[in-house]
CSV table of C-alpha atoms in Angstrom, one decimal:
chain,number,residue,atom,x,y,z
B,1407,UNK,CA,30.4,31.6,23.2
B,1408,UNK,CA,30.0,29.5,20.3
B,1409,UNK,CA,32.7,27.9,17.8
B,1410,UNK,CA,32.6,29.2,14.1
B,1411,UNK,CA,35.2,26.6,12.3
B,1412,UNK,CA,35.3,28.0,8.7
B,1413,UNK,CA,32.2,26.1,6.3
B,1414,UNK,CA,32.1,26.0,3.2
B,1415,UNK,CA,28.7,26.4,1.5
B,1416,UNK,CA,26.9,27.1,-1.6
B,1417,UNK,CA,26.0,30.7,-1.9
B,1418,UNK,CA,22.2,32.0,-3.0
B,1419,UNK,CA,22.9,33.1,-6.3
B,1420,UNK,CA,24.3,29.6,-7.1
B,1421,UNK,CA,21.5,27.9,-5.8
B,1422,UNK,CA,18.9,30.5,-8.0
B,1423,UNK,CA,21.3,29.7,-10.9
B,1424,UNK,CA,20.9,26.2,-10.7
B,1425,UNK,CA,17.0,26.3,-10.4
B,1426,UNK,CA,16.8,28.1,-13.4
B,1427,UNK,CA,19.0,25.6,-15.5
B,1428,UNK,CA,21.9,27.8,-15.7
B,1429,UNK,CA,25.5,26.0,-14.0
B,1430,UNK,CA,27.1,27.1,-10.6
B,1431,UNK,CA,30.1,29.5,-10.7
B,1432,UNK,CA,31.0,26.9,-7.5
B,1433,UNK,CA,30.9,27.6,-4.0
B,1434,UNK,CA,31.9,30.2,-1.7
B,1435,UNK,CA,34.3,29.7,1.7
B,1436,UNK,CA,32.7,31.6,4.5
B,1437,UNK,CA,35.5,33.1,6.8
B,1438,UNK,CA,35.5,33.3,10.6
B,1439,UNK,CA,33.0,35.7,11.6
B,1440,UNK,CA,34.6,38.0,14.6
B,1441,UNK,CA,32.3,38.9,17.0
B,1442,UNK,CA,33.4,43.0,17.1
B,1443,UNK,CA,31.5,45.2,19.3
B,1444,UNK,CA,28.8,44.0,21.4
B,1445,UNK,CA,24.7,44.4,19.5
B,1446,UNK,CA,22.4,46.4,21.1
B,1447,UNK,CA,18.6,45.8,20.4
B,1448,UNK,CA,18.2,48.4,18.0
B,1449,UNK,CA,21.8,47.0,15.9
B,1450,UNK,CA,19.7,43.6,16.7
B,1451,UNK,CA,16.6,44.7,15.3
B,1452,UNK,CA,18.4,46.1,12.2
B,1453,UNK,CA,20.0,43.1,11.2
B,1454,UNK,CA,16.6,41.1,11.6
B,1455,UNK,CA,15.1,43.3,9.1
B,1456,UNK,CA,17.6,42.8,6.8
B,1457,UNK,CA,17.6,39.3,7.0
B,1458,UNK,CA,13.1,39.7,6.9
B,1459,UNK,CA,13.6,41.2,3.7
B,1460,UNK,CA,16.3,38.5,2.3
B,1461,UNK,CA,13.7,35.9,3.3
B,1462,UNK,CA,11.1,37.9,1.2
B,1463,UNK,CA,13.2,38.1,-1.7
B,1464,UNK,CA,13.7,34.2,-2.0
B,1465,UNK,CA,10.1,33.9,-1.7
B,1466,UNK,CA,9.7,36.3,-4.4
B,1467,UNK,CA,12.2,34.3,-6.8
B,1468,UNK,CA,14.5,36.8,-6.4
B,1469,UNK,CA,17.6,35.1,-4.7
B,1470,UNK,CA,20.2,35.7,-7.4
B,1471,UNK,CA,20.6,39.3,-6.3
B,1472,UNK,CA,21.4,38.0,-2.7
B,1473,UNK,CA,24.7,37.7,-1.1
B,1474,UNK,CA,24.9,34.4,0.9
B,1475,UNK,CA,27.8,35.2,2.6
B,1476,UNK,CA,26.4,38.3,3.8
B,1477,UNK,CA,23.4,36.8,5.3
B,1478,UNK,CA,24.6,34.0,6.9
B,1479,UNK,CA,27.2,36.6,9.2
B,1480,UNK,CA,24.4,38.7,9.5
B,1481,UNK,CA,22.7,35.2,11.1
B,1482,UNK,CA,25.8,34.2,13.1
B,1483,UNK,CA,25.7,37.4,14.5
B,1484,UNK,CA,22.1,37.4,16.1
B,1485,UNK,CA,22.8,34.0,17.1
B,1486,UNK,CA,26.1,34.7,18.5
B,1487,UNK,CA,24.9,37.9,20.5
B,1488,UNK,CA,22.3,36.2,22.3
B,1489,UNK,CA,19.0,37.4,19.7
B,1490,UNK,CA,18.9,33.6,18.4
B,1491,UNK,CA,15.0,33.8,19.8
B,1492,UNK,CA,14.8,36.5,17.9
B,1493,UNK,CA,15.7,35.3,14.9
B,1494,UNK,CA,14.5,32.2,15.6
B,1495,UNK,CA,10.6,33.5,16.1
B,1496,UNK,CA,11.0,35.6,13.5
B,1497,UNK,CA,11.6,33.4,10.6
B,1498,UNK,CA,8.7,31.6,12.1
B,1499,UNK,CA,6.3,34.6,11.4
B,1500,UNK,CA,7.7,35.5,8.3
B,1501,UNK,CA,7.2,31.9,6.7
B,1502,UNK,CA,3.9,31.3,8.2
B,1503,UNK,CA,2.7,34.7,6.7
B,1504,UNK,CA,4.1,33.9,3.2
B,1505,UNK,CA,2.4,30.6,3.4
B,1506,UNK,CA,-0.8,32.1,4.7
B,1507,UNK,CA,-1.4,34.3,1.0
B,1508,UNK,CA,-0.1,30.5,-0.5
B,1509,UNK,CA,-3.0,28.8,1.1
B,1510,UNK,CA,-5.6,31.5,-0.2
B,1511,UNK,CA,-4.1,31.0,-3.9
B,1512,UNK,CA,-5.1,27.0,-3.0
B,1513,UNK,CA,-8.2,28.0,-2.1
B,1514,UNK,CA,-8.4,30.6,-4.8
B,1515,UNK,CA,-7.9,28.2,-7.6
B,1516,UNK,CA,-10.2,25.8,-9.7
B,1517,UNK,CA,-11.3,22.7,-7.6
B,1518,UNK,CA,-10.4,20.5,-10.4
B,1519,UNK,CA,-6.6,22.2,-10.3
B,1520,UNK,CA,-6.1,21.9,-6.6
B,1521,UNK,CA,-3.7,19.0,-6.6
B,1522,UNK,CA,-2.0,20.3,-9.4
B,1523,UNK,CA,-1.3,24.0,-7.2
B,1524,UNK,CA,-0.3,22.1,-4.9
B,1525,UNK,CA,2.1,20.6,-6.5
B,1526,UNK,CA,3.4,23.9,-7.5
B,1527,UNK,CA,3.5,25.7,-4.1
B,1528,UNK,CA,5.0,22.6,-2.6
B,1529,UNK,CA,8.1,21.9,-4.9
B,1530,UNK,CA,8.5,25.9,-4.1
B,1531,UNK,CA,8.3,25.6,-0.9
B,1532,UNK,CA,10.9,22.6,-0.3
B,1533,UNK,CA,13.0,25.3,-2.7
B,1534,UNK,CA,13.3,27.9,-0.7
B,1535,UNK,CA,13.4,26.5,2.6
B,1536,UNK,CA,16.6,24.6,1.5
B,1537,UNK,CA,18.2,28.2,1.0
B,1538,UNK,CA,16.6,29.8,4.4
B,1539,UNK,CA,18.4,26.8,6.0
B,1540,UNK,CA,21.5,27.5,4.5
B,1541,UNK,CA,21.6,30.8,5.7
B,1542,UNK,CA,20.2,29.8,9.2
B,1543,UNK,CA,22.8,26.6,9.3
B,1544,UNK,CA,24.4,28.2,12.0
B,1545,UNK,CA,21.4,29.0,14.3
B,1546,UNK,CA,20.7,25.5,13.3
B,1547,UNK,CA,24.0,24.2,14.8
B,1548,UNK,CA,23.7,25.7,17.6
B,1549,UNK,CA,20.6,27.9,19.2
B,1550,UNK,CA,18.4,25.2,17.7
B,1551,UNK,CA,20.4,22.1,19.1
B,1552,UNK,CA,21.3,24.1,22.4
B,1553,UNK,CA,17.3,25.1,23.4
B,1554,UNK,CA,16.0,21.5,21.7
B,1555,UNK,CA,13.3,23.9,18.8
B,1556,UNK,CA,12.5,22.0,15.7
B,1557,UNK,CA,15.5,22.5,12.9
B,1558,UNK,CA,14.5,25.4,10.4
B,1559,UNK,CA,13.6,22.9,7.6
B,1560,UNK,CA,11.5,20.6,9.5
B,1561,UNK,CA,9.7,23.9,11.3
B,1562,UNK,CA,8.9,24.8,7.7
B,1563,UNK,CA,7.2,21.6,6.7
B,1564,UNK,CA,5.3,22.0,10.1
B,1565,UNK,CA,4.2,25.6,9.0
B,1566,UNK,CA,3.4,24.2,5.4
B,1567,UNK,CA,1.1,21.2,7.4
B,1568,UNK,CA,-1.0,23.6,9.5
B,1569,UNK,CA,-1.4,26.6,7.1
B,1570,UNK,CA,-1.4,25.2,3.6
B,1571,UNK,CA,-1.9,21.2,3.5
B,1572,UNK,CA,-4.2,21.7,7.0
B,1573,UNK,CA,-6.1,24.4,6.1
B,1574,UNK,CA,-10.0,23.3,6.0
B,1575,UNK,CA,-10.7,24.1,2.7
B,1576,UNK,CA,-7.9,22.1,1.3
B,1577,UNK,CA,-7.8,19.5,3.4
B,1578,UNK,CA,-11.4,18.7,2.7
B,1579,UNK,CA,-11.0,19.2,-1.2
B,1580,UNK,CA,-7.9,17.4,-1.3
B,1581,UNK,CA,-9.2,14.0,-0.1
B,1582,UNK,CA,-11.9,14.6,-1.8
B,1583,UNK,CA,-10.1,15.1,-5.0
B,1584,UNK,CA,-8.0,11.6,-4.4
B,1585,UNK,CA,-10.8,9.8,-3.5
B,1586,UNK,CA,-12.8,10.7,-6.4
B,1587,UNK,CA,-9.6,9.4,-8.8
B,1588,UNK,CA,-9.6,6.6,-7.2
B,1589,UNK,CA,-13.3,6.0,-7.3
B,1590,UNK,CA,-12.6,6.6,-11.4
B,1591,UNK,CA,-9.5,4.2,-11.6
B,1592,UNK,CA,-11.7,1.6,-10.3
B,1593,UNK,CA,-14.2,2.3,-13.2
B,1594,UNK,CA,-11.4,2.4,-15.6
B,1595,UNK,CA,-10.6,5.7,-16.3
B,1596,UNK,CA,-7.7,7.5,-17.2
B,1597,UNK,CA,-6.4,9.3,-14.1
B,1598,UNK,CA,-3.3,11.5,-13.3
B,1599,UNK,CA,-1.1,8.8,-11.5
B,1600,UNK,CA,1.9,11.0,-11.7
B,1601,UNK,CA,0.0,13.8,-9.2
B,1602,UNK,CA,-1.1,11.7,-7.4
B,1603,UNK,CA,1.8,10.0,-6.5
B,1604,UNK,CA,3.6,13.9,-5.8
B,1605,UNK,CA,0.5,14.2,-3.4
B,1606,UNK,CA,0.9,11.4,-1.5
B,1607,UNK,CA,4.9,12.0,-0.9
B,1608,UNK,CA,4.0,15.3,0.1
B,1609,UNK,CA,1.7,14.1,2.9
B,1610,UNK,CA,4.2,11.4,3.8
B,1611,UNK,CA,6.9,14.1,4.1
B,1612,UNK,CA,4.9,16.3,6.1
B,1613,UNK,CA,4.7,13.7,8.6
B,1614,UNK,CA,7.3,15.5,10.8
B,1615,UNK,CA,7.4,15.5,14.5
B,1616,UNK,CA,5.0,12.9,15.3
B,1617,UNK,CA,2.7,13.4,13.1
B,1618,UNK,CA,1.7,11.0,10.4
B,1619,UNK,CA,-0.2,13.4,8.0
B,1620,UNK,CA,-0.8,10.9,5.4
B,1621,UNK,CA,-2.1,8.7,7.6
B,1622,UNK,CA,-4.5,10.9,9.3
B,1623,UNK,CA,-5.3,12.9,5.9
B,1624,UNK,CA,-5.9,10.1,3.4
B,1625,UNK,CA,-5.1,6.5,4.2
B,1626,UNK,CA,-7.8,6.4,6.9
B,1627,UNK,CA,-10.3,7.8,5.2
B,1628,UNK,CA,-9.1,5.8,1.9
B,1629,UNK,CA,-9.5,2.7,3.8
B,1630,UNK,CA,-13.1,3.2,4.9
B,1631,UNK,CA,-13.8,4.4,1.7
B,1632,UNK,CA,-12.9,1.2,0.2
B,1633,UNK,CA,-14.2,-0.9,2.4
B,1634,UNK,CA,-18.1,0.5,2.0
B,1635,UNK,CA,-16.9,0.2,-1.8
B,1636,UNK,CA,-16.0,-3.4,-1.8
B,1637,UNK,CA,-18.7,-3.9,0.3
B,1638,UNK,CA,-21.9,-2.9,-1.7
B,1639,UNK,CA,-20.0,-4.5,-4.8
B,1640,UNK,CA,-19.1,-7.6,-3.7
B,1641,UNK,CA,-22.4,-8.1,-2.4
B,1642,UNK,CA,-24.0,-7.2,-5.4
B,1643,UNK,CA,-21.4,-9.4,-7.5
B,1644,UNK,CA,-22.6,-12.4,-5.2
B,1645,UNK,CA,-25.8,-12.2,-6.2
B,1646,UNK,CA,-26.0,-11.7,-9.2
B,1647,UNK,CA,-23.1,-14.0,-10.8
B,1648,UNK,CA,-21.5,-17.9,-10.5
B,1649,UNK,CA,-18.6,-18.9,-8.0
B,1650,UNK,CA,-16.4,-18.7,-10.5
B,1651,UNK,CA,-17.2,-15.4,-12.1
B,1652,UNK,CA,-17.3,-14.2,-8.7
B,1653,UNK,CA,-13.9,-16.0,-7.6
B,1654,UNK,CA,-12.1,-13.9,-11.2
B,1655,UNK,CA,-13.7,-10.3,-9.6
B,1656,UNK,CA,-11.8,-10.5,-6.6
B,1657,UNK,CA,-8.9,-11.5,-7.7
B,1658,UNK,CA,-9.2,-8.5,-10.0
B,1659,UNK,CA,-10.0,-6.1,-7.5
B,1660,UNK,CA,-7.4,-7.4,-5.2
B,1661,UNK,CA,-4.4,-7.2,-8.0
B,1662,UNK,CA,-5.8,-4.1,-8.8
B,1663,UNK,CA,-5.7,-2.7,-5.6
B,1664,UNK,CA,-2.0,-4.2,-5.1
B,1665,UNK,CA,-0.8,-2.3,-8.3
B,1666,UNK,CA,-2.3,1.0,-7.1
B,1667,UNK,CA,-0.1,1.2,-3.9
B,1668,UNK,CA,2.6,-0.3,-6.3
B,1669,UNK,CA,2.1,3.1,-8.5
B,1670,UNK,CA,1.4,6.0,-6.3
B,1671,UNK,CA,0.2,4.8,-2.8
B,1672,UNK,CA,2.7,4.5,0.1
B,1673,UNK,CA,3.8,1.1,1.0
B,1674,UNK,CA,2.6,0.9,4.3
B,1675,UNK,CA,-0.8,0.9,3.0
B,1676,UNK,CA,-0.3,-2.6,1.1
B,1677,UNK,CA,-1.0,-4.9,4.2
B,1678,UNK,CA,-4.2,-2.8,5.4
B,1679,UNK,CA,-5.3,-2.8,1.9
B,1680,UNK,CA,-4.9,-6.4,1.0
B,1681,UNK,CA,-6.4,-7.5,4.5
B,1682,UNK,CA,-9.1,-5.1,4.0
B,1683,UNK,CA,-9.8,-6.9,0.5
B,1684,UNK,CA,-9.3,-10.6,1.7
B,1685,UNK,CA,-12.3,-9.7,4.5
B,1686,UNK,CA,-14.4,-8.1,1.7
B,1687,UNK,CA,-14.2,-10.3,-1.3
B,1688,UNK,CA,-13.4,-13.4,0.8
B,1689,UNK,CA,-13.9,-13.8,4.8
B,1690,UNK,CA,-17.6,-12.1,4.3
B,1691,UNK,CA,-18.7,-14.4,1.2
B,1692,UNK,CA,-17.0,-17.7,1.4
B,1693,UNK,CA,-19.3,-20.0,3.2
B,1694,UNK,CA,-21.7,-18.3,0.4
B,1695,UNK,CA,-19.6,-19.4,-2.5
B,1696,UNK,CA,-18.8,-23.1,-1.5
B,1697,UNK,CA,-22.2,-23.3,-1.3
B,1698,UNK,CA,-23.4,-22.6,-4.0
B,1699,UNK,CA,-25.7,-24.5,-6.0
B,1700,UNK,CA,-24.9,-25.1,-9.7
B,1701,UNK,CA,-21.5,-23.4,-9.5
B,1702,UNK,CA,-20.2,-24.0,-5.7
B,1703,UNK,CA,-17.5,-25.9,-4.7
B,1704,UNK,CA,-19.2,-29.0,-4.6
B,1705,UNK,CA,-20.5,-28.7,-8.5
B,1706,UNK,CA,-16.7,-27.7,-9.0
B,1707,UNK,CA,-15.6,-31.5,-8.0
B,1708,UNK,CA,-18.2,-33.2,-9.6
B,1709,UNK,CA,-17.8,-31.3,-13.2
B,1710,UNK,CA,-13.6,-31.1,-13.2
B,1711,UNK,CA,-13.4,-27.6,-12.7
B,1712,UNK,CA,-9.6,-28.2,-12.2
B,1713,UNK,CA,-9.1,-24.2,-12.9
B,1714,UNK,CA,-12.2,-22.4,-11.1
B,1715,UNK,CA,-10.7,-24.7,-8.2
B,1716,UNK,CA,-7.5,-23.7,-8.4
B,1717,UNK,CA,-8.6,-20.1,-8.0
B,1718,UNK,CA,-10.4,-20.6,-5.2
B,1719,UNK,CA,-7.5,-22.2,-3.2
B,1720,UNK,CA,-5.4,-19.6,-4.4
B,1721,UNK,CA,-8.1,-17.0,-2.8
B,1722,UNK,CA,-9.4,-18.8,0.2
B,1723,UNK,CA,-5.2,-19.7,1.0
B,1724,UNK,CA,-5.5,-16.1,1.8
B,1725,UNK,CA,-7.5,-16.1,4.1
B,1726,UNK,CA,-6.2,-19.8,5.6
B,1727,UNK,CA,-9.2,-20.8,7.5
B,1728,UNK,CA,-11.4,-20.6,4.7
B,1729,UNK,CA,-9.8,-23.8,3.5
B,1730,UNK,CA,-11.0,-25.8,6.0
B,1731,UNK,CA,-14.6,-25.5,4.6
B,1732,UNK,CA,-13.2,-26.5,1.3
B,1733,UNK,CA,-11.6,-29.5,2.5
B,1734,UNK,CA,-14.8,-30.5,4.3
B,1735,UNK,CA,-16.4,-30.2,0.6
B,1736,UNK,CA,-14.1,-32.2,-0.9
B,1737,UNK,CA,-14.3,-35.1,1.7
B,1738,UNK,CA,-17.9,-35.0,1.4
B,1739,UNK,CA,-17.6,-35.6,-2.3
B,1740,UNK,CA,-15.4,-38.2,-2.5
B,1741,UNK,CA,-17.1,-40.3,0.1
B,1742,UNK,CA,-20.5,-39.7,-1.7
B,1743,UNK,CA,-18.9,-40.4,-5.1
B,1744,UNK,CA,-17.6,-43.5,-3.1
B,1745,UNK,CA,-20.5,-44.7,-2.1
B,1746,UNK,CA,-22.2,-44.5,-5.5
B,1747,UNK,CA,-19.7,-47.0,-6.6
B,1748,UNK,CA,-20.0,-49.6,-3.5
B,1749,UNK,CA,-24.0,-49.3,-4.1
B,1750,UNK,CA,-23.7,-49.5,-7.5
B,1751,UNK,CA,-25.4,-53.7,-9.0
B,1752,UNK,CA,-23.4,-53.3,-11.9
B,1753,UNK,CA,-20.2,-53.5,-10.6
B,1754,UNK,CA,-20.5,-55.0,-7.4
B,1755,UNK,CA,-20.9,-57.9,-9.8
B,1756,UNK,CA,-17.6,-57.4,-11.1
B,1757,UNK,CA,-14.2,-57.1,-8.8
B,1758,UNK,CA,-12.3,-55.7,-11.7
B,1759,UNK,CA,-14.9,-53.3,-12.5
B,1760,UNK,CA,-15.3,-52.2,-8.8
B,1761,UNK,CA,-11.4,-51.7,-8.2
B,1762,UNK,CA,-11.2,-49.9,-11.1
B,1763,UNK,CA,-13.8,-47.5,-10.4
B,1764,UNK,CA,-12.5,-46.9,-6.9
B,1765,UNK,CA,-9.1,-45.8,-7.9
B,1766,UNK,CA,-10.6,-44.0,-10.9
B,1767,UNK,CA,-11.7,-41.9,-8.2
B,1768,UNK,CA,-8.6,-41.8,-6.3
B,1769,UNK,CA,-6.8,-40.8,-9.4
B,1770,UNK,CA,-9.6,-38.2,-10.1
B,1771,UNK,CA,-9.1,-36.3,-6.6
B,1772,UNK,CA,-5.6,-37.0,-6.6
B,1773,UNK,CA,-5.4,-34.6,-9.4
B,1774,UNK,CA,-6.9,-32.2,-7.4
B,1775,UNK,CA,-5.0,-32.1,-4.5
B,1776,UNK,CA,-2.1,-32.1,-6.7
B,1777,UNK,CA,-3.3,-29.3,-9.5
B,1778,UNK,CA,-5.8,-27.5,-7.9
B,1779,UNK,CA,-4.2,-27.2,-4.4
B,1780,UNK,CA,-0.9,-27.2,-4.7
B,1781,UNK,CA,-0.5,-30.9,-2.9
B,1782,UNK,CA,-1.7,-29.1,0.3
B,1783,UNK,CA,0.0,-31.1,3.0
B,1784,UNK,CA,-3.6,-30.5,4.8
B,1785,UNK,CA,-5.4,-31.1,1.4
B,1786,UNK,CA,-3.4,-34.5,1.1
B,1787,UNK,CA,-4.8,-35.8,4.6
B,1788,UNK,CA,-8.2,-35.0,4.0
B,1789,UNK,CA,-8.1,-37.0,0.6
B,1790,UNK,CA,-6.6,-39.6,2.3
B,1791,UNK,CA,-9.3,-39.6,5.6
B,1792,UNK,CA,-11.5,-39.8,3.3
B,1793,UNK,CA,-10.2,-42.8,0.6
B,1794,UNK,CA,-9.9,-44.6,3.7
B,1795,UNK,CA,-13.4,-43.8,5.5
B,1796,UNK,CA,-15.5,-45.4,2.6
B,1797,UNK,CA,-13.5,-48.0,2.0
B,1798,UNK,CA,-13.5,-49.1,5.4
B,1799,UNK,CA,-17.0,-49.4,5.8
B,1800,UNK,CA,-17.4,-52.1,3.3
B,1801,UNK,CA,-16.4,-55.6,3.5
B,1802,UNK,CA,-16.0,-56.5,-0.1
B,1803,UNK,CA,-13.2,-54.4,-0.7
B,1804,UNK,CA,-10.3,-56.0,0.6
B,1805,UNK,CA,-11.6,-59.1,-0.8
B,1806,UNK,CA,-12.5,-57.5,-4.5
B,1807,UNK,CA,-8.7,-55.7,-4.3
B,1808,UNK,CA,-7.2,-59.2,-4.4
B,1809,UNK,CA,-9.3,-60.8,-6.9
B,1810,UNK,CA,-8.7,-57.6,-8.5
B,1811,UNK,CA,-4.6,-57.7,-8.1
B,1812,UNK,CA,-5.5,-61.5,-8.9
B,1813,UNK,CA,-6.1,-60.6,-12.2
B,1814,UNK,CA,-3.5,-58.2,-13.1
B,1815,UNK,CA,-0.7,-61.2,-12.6
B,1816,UNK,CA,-3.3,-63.8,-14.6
B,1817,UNK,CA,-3.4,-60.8,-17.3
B,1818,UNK,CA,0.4,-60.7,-16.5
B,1819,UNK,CA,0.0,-56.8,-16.4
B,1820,UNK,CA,-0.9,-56.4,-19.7
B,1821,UNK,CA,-2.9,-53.4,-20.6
B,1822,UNK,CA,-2.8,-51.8,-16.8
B,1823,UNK,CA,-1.8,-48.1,-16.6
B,1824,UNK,CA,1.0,-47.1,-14.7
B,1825,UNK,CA,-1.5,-45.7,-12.3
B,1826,UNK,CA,-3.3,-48.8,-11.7
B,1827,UNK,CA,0.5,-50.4,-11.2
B,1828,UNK,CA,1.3,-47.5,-8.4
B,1829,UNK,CA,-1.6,-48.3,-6.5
């Protein structure tokens, strides 16, 4: 009924050998099983149990004494006399009992140690579910493919999901557990990135047949976390600090937060993280900082603050709206610093004096567009808008810019700057 082309696998004891740091004596040819004389149920029932007890010993750590080749005809056998359900269902139960008494030891052990059990009954687990596969690679093959069930190693990380990882008890105390490191992390403390790292690959590998386990058992309930976090603190950072010490704690927290899905996160939490951050240290708040008096935006351009601007564009370009506002800032600036100089007696007396004042300011927000933003093609427009705008509303500059160019060729362009030159 089916075909049984001579496989070559590793046998048990090898694979035992090899756990325990000791080498292979190689692998073992499995011949063509014959099918002999037809199995009855009670031949059928036989065989099962002797494959039951098998299954117990390699739970038990005791797969050295087993003979592979031995059990896997044992397997072809059921399979190949029509008890594949059998053996199917039954490797089922056995597993999901084992891991039943492995859940109580979870639940048995120190809080504080949960992760770290874990750990330990997982790694086992994967072991030995590698070595009932191999026995079962035949059922695999063939009863499995053939009536579409979930492939013995798979159905064993599905057991390990709903009895172990899924049980309430440790489901609840193991998010609770991560949660709490990462609350500690944040304050700075020494945590156990190594574990937590094995715990989130576990969930992540559990995410079998449909299910995304790490999704629904941490990264949700991470993110909200976080969020509530991010959102009492940043509030209370607002108030209670300058922009710019503000504008350095986000940027913290948000490289912080990068580095832990760098180090034991999974990566498809970077994006939902970031954007998470971005709307808590930045969409919420910005209107807020640029307005701030004493240390906003607007104080920024008026005292130099080449750098604290520079980290805001680099923040706010995040979050690409924002910049707008920022722009609208720096417009309103420059016009007003403009105006100063075209109301100003003193050098409205003097061409040369009001020229050079003009493109002192030029050159002054010229170095912001260029330093602190990057030369933002937007940045670069607004600048320019705005040069124009209050220059354009007084008569006296067209006339003052030639009396002023006037007097570079009378000076014979002694003593300009190159700047003065360029413009």
């Amino acid at each position: 009924p089916f075909p049984t082309p001579p496989l070559k696998f590793v046998n048990i004891a090898s694979v035992a050998m090899l756990g325990a740091g000791k080498k292979s004596s190689g692998s073992t040819t499995i011949r063509q099983f014959r099918s002999g004389d037809p199995m009855d149920e009670k031949e059928s029932n036989r065989t099962w149990e002797c494959l039951k007890n098998a299954i117990h010993q390699i739970h038990q750590h005791n797969a050295s004494s087993l003979s592979f080749e031995e059990l896997y005809r044992n397997a072809y056998n059921l399979v190949l006399h029509k008890y594949g359900e059998l053996l199917y269902n039954g490797v089922q139960g056995v597993v999901a009992d084992h891991l039943t008494s492995v859940a109580q030891k979870c639940v048995d052990c120190p809080k504080e140690r949960l992760l770290e059990e874990l750990k330990k009954q997982w790694d086992d687990h994967k072991t030995t579910m590698v070595m009932i596969r191999d026995i079962l690679m035949y059922m695999d093959r063939n009863f499995v493919t053939q009536y579409k069930k979930v492939p013995v190693y798979e159905l064993g990380l599905m057991i390990f999901r709903d009895k172990v990882s899924g049980h309430t008890w440790v489901r609840s105390n193991l998010l609770t557990l991560m949660l709490d490191n990462i609350a500690a992390e944040r304050r700075k403390e020494q945590v156990d990135k190594i574990l937590l790292k094995h715990t989130v690959n576990m969930l992540v590998e559990l995410g079998v047949q449909g299910r995304n386990v790490y999704q629904e058992c941490f990264e949700e309930h991470f993110l909200e976390h976080t969020k509530r976090f991010y959102q009492d603190e940043s509030k209370q950072y607002i108030s209670q600090n300058t922009c710019s010490e503000y504008l350095k704690k986000a940027e913290t927290r948000i490289c912080e937060e990068k580095a832990r899905v760098d180090s034991y996160l999974h990566e498809s939490t970077m994006d939902k993280i970031q954007a998470l951050c971005d709307e808590q240290w930045i969409l919420v708040h910005y209107k807020t900082l640029i307005s701030m008096d004493n240390s906003g935006c607007a104080w920024m351009f008026e005292h130099d603050k080449i750098e604290d601007l520079q980290r805001m564009y680099r923040l706010f370009n995040r979050v690409p709206q924002t910049l707008k506002d920022v722009q609208r800032v720096m417009m309103d600036c420059m016009c007003e610093a403009g105006r100063d100089v075209l109301n100003d007696p003193e050098k409205v007396k003097d061409p040369v004096s009001f020229i050079t004042a003009i493109l002192n300011l030029k050159q002054k927000y010229d170095q912001f567009v260029k330093e602190s933003f990057k030369e933002n093609k937007d940045f670069q427009l607004a600048l320019k808008q705005a040069f124009e705008s209050f220059l354009n509303k007084d008569t006296r500059t067209a006339q003052y810019l030639s009396l002023y160019v006037d007097d570079l060729f009378r000076r014979g362009l002694k003593g300009s700057t190159d700047v003065d030159q360029d413009n």
